[in-house]
mmCIF file of C-alpha atoms in Angstrom:
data_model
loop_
_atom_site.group_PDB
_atom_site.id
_atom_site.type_symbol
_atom_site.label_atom_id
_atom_site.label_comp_id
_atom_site.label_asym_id
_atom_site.label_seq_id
_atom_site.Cartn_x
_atom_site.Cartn_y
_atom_site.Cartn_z
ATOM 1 C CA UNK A 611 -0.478 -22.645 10.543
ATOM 2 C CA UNK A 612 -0.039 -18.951 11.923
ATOM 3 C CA UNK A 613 -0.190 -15.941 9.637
ATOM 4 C CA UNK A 614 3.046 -15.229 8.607
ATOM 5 C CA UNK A 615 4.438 -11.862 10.584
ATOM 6 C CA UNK A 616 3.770 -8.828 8.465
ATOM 7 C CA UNK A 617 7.316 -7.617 6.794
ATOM 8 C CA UNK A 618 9.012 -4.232 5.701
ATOM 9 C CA UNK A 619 9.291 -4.624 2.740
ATOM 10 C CA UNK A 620 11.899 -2.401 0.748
ATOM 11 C CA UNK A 621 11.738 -1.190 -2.970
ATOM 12 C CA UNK A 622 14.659 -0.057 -5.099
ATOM 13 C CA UNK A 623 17.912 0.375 -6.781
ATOM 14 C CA UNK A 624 21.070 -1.760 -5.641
ATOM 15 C CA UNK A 625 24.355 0.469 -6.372
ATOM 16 C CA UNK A 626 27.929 -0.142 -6.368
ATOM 17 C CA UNK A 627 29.934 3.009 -5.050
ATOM 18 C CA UNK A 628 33.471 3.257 -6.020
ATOM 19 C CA UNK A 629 35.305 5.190 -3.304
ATOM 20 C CA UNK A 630 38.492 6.983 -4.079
ATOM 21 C CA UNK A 631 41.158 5.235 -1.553
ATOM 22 C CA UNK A 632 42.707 8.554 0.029
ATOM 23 C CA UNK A 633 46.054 9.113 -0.687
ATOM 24 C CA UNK A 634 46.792 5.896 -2.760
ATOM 25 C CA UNK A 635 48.996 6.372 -5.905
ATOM 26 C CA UNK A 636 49.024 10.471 -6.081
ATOM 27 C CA UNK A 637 49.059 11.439 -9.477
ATOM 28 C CA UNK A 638 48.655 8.269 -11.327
ATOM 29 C CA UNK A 639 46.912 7.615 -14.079
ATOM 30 C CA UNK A 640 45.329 4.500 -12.189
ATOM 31 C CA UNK A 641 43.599 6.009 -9.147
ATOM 32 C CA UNK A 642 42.571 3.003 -6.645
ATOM 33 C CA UNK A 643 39.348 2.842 -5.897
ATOM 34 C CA UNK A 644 37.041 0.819 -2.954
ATOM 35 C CA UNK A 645 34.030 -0.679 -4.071
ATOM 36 C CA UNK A 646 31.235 -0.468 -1.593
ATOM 37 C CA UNK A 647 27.687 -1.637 -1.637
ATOM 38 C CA UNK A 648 25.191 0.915 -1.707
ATOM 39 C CA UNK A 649 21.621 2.726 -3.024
ATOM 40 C CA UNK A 650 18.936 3.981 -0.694
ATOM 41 C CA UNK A 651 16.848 0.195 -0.775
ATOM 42 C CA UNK A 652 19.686 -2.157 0.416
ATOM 43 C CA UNK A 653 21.179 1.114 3.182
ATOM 44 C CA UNK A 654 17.374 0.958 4.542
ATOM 45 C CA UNK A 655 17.100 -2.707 4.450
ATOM 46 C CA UNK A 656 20.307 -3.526 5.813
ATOM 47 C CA UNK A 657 19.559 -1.382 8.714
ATOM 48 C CA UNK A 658 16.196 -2.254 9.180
ATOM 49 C CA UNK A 659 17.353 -5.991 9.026
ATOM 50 C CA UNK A 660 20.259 -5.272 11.929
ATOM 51 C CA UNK A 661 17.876 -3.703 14.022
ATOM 52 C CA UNK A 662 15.730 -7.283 13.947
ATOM 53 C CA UNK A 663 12.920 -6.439 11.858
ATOM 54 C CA UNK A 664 11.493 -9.123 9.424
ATOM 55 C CA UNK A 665 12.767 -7.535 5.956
ATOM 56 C CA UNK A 666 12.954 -8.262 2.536
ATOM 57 C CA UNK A 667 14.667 -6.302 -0.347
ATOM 58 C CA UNK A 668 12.782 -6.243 -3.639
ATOM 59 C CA UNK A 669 15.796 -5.221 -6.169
ATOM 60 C CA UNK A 670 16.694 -6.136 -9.587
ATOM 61 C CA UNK A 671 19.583 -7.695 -9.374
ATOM 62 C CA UNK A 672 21.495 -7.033 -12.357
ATOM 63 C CA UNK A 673 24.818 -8.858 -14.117
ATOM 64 C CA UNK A 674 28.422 -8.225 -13.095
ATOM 65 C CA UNK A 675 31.409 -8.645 -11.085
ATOM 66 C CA UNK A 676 30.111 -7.226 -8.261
ATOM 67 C CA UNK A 677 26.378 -8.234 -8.300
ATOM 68 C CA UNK A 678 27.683 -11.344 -5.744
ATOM 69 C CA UNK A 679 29.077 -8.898 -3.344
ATOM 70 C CA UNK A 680 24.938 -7.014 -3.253
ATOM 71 C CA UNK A 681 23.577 -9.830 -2.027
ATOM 72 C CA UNK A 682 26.259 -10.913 -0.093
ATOM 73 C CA UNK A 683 25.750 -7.640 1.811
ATOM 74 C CA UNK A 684 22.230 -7.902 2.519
ATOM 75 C CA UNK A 685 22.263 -11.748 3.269
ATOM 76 C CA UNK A 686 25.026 -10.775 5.650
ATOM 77 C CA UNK A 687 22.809 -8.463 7.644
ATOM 78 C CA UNK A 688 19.860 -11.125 7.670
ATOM 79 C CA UNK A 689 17.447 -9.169 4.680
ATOM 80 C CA UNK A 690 15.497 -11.676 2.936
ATOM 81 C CA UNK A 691 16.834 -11.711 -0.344
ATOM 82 C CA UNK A 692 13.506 -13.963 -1.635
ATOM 83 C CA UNK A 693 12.608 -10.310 -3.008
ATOM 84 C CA UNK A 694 15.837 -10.533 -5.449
ATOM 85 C CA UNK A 695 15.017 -10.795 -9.283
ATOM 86 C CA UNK A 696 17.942 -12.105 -11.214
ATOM 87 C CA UNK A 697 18.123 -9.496 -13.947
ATOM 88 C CA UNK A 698 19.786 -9.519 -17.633
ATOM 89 C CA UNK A 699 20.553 -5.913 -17.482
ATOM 90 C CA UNK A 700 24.390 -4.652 -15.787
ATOM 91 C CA UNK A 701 24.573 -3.570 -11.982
ATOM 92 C CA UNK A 702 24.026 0.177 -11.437
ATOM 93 C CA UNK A 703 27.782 2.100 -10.796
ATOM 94 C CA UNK A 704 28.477 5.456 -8.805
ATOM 95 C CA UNK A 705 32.255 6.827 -9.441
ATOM 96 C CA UNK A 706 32.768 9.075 -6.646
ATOM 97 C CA UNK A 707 35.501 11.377 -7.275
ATOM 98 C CA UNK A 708 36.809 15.068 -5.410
ATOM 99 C CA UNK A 709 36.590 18.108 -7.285
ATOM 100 C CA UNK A 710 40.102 20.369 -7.378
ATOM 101 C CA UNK A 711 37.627 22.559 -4.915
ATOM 102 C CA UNK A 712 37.608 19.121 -2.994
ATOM 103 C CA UNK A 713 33.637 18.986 -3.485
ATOM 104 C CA UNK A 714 32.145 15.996 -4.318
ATOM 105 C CA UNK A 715 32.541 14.705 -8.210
ATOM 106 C CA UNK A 716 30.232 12.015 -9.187
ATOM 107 C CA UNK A 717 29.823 9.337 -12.508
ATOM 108 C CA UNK A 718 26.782 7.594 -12.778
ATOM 109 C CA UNK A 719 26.617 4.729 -15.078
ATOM 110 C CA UNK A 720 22.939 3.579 -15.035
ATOM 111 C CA UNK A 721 21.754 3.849 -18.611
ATOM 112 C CA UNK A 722 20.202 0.387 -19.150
ATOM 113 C CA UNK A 723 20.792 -0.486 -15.959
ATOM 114 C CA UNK A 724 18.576 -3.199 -13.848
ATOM 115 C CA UNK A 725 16.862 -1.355 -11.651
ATOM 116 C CA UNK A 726 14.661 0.947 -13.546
ATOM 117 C CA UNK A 727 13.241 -2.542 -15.412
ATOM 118 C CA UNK A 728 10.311 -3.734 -13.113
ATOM 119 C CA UNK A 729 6.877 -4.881 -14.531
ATOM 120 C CA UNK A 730 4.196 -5.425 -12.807
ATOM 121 C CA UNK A 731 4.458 -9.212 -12.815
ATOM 122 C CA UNK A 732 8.032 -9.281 -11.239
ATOM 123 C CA UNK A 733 6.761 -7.221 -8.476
ATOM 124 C CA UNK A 734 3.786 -9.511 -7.993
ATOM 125 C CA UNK A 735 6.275 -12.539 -8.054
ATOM 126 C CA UNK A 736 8.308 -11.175 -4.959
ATOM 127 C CA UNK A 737 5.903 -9.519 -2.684
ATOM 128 C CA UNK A 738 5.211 -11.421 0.284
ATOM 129 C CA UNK A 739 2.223 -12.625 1.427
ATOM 130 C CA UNK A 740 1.652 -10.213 4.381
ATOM 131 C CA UNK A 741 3.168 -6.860 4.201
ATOM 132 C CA UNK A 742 3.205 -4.831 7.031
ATOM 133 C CA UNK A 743 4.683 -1.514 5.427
ATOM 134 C CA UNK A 744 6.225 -1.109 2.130
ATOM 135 C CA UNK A 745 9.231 1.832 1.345
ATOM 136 C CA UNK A 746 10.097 3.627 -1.670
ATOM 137 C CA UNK A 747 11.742 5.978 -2.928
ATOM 138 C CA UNK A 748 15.069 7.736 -4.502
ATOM 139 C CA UNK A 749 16.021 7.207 -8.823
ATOM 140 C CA UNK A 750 14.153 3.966 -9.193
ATOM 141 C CA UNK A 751 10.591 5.158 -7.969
ATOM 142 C CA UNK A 752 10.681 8.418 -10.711
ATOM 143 C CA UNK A 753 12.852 6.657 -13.402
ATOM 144 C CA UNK A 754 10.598 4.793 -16.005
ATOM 145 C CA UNK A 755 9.913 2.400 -17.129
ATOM 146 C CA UNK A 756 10.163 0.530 -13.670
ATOM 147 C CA UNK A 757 8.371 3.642 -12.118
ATOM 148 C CA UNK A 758 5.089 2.688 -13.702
ATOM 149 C CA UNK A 759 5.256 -0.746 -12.215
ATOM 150 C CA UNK A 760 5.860 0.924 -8.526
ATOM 151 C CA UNK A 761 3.304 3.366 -8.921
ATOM 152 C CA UNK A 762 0.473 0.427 -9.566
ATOM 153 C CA UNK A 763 1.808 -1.402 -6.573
ATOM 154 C CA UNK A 764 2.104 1.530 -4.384
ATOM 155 C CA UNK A 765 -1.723 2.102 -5.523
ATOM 156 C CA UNK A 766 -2.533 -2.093 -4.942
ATOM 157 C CA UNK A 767 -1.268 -1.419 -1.086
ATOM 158 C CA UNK A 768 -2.359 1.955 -0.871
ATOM 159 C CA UNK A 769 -4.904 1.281 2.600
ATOM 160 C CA UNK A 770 -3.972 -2.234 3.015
ATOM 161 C CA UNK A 771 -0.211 -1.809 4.561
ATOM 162 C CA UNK A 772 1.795 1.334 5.392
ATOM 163 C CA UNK A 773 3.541 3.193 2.473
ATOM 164 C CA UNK A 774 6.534 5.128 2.768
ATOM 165 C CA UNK A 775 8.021 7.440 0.821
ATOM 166 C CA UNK A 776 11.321 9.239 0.226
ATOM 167 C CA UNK A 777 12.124 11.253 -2.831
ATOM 168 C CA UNK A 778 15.446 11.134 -2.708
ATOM 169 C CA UNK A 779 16.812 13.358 -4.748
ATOM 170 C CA UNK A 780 19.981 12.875 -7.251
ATOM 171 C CA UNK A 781 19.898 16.061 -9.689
ATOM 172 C CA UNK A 782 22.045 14.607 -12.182
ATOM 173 C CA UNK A 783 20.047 11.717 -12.669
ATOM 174 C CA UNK A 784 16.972 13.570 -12.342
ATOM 175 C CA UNK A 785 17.356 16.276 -14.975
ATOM 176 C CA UNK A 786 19.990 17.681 -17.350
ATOM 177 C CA UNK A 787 21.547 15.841 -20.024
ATOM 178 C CA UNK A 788 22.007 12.131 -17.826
ATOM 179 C CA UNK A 789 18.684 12.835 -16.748
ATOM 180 C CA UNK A 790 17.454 13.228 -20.518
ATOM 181 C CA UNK A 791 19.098 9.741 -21.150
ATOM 182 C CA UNK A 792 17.066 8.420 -18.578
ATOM 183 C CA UNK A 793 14.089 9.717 -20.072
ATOM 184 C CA UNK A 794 13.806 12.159 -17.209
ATOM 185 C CA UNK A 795 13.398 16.082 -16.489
ATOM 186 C CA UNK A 796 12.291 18.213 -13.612
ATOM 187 C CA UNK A 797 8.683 17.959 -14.602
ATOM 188 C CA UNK A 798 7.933 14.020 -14.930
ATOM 189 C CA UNK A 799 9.810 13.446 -11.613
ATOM 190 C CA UNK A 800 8.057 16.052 -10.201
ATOM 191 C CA UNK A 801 4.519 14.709 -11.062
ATOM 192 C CA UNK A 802 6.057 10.941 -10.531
ATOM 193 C CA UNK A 803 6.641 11.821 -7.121
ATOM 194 C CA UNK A 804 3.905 13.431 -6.354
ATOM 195 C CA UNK A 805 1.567 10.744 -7.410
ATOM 196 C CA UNK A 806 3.641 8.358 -4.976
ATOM 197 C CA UNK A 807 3.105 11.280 -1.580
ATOM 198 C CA UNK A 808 -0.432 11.393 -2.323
ATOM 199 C CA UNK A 809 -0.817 7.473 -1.391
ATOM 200 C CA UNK A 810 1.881 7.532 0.859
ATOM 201 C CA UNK A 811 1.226 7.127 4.942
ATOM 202 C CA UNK A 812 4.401 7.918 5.743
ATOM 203 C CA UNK A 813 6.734 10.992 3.660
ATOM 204 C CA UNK A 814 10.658 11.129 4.571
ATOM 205 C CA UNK A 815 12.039 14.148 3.064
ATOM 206 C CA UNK A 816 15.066 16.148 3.376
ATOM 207 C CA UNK A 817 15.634 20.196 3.026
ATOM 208 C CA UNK A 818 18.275 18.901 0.048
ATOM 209 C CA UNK A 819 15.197 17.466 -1.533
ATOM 210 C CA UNK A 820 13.285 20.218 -1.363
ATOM 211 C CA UNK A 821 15.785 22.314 -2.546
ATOM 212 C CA UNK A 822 15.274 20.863 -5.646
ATOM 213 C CA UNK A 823 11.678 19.780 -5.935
ATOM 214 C CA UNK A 824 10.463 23.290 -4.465
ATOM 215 C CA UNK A 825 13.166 25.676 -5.490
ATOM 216 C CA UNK A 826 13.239 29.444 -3.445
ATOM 217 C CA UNK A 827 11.561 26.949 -0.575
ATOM 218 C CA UNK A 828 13.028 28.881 2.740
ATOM 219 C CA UNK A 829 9.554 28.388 5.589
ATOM 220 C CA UNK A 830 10.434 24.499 6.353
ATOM 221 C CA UNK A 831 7.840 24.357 8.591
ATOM 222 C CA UNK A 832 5.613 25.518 6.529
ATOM 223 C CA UNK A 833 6.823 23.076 3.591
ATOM 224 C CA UNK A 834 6.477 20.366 6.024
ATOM 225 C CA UNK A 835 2.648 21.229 7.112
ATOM 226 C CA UNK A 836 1.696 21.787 3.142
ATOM 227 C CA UNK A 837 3.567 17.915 2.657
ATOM 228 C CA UNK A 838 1.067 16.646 5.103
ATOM 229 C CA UNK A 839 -1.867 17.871 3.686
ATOM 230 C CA UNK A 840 -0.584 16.449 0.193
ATOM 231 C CA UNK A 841 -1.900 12.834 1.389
ATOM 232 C CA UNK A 842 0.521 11.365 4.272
ATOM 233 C CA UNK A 843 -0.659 11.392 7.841
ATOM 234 C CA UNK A 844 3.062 12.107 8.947
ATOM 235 C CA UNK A 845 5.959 13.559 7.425
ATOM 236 C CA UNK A 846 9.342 14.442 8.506
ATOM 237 C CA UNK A 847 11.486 16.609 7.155
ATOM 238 C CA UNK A 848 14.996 16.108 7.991
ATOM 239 C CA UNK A 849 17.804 18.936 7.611
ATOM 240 C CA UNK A 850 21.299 17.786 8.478
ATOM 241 C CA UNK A 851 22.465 18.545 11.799
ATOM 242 C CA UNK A 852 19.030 20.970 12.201
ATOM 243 C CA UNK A 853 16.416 19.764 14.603
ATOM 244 C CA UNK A 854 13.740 17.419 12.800
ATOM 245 C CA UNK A 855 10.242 18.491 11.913
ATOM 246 C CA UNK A 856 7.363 16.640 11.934
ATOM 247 C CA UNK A 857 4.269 17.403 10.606
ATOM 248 C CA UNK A 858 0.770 15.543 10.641
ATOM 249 C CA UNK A 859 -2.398 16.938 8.912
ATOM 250 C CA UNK A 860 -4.136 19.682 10.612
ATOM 251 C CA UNK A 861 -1.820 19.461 13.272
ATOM 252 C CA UNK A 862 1.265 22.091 14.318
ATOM 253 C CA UNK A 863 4.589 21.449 13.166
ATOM 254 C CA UNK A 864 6.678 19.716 16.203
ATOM 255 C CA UNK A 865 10.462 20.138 16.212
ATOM 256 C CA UNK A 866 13.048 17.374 17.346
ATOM 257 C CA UNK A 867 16.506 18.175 18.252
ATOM 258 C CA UNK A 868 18.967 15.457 17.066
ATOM 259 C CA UNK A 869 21.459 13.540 18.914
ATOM 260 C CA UNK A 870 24.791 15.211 18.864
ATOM 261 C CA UNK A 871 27.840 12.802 18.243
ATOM 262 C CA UNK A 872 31.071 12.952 16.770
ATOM 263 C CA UNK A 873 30.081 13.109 13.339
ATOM 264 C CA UNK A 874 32.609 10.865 10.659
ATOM 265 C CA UNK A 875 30.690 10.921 7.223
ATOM 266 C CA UNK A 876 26.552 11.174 6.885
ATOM 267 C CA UNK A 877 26.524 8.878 4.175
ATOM 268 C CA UNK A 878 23.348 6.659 4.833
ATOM 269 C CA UNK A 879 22.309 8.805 7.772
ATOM 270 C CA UNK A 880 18.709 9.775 6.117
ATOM 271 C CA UNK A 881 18.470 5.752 5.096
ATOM 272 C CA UNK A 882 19.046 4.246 8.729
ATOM 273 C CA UNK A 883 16.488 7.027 9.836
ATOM 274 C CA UNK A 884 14.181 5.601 7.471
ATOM 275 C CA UNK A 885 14.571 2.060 8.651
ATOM 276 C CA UNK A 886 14.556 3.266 12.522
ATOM 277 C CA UNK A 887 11.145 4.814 12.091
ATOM 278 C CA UNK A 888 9.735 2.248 10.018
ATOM 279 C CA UNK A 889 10.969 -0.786 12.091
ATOM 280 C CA UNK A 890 9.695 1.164 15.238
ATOM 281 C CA UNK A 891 6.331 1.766 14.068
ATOM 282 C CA UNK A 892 6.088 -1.553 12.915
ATOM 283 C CA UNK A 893 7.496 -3.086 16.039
ATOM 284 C CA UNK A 894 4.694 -0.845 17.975
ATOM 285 C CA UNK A 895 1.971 -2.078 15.820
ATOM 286 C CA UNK A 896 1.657 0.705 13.933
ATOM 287 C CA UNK A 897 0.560 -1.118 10.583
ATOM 288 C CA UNK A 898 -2.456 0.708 9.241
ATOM 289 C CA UNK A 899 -3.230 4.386 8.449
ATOM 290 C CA UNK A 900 -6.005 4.504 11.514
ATOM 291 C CA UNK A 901 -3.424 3.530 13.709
ATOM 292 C CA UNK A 902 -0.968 6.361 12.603
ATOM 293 C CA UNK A 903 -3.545 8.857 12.841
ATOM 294 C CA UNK A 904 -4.769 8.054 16.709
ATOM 295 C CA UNK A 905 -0.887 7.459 17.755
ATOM 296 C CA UNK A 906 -0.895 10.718 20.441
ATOM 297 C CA UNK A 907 2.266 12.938 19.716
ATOM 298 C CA UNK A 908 4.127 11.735 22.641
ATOM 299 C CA UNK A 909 4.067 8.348 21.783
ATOM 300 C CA UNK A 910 5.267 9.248 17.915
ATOM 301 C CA UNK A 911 7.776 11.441 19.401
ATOM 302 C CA UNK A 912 9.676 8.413 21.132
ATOM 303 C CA UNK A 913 9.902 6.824 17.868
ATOM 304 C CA UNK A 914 11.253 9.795 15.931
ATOM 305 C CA UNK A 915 13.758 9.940 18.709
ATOM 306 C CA UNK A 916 15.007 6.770 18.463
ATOM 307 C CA UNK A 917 14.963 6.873 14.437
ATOM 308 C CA UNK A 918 17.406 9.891 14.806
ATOM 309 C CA UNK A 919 19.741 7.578 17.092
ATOM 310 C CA UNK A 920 20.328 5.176 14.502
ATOM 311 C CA UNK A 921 21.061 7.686 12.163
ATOM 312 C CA UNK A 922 23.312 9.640 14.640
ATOM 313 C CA UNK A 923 24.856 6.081 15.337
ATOM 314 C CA UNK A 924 25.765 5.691 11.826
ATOM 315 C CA UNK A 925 27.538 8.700 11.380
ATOM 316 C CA UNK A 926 29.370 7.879 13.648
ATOM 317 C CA UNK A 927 31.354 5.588 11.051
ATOM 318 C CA UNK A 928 32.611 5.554 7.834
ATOM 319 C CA UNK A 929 29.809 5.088 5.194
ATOM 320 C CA UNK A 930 26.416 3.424 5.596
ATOM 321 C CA UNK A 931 27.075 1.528 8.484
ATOM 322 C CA UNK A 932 23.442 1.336 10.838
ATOM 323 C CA UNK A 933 23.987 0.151 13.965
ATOM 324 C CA UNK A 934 22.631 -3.379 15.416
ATOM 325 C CA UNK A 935 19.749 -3.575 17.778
ATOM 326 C CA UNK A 936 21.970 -4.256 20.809
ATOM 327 C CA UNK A 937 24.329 -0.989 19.761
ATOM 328 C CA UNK A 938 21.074 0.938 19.438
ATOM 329 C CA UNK A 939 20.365 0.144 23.082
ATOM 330 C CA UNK A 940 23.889 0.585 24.313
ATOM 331 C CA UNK A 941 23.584 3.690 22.354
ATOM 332 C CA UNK A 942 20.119 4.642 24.556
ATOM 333 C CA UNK A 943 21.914 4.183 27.673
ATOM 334 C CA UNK A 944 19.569 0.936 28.171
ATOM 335 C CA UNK A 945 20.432 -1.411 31.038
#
């Protein structure tokens, strides 16, 4: 029998958004509201999976109404759902609302919630057998107890497969008084994450994140060179419509100007570049740290560049909506 093709594997939190409808019922007491599937693991997977590349989502799938309509989503896009643990514990919920400013207003209801329940065995259960690179990252890789269980496994893989990393950010869940409930603060995310980017291969992280993990932080290149000498042999540090850097250890800092397109909403934008990058190194063979570190620049550049297109693609739509491999290359100009 052949060895079974090495998958991306992706770790985390399944969410359920609820979207204010615009301009339904003004000034009711029952606003309408769209429920859409969501949470940094299934955005990456699902476009990781629509770009071809053998996935499967490892999420605690928890109880509810709307738990179906998860793995519908995922199934849907062709992620291998094998990964799914049928959890006892409710379905994470985001209430988006708009401020009277009209900035964003957000509800979290994730106390007790599945996807901060992983032990070690669970993990073991749904891994496959060959794992060509494995991501994690945003509320479930620093929320405990579940971190713990990540942390080992990031630490079993560590020089066996590719790990990726990205920190992911939410301030409300990370400190304060939801944070508290969560049994988190500024300082244990802080040294949960930082245990993670010292095993990780590959570090996605945004200027947002940074904001907040590194506060005063203004030199992004310089940020992004003292990332790479943290563990990772490449990170990139993303900063909305702002060209991309990417930094490699003991290397300059190379910038990457993004595709400019008509942009609708960025919601999922730093996910689908995630899954571009990952599914590209993968699909260029790109499994092992050795490998990352020979890859010349020009040759990592092409990838970066074509990460960036799926996430330009994507906000090109409303919500997290990657494109599929065949839009990517219609997208490229391929013939």
């Amino acid at each position: 029998m052949p060895p079974a093709t090495p998958a991306l594997c992706v770790l985390g939190e399944l969410v359920v958004d609820l979207l204010p409808v615009p301009g339904a019922a003004p000034g009711s007491t029952a606003p309408h509201y769209v429920a859409r599937p969501g949470g940094n693991a299934l955005n990456v997977a699902v476009a990781a999976a629509r770009l071809e590349a053998p996935v499967r989502l490892l999420a605690r799938l928890g109880t509810g109404p709307l738990a179906a309509n998860l793995r519908r989503h995922a199934e849907a896009a062709g992620v291998d759902t094998a990964g799914f643990v049928d959890a006892t514990e409710p379905v994470s919920l985001a209430v988006v609302g708009v401020g009277a400013d009209g900035s964003p207003d957000y509800g979290f209801h994730v106390l007790g919630a599945a996807d901060w329940q992983w032990t070690d065995e669970e993990l073991d259960r749904v891994l496959p057998e060959a794992v060509g690179a494995l991501h994690v990252g945003s509320i479930s890789s620093w929320t405990e107890p579940g971190s713990g269980a990540i942390a080992r496994l990031v630490g079993r893989l560590h020089g066996r497969a590719l790990v990726s990393v990205d920190p992911n950010i939410r301030p409300m869940l990370a400190e304060g008084p939801v944070g508290a409930s969560l049994g988190n603060d500024r300082a244990a995310v802080t040294a949960r994450l930082d245990e993670l980017v010292r095993q990780a291969d590959v570090v996605k992280v945004s200027a947002e994140d940074l904001a907040w993990l590194e506060p005063g932080t203004t030199d992004l290149d310089d940020a992004a060179r003292r990332w790479a000498g943290r563990g990772p042999a490449m990170v990139v540090l993303t900063d909305g419509g702002a060209p991309l850097r990417i930094a490699r250890p003991g290397r300059p800092v190379l910038r990457r100007e993004i595709p400019r397109v008509p942009v609708v909403d960025t919601v999922g934008a730093g996910d689908s570049l995630a899954a571009g990058l990952l599914t590209g190194l993968l699909g260029a063979g790109l499994t092992a740290r050795a490998d990352l570190d020979a890859v010349p620049d020009d040759r990592l550049l092409a990838l970066v560049d074509d990460a960036a297109l799926v996430a330009a693609v994507n906000c090109t739509r409303v919500g997290a909506d990657p494109p599929t491999r065949a839009e990517l290359a219609a997208a490229r100009g391929d013939g």
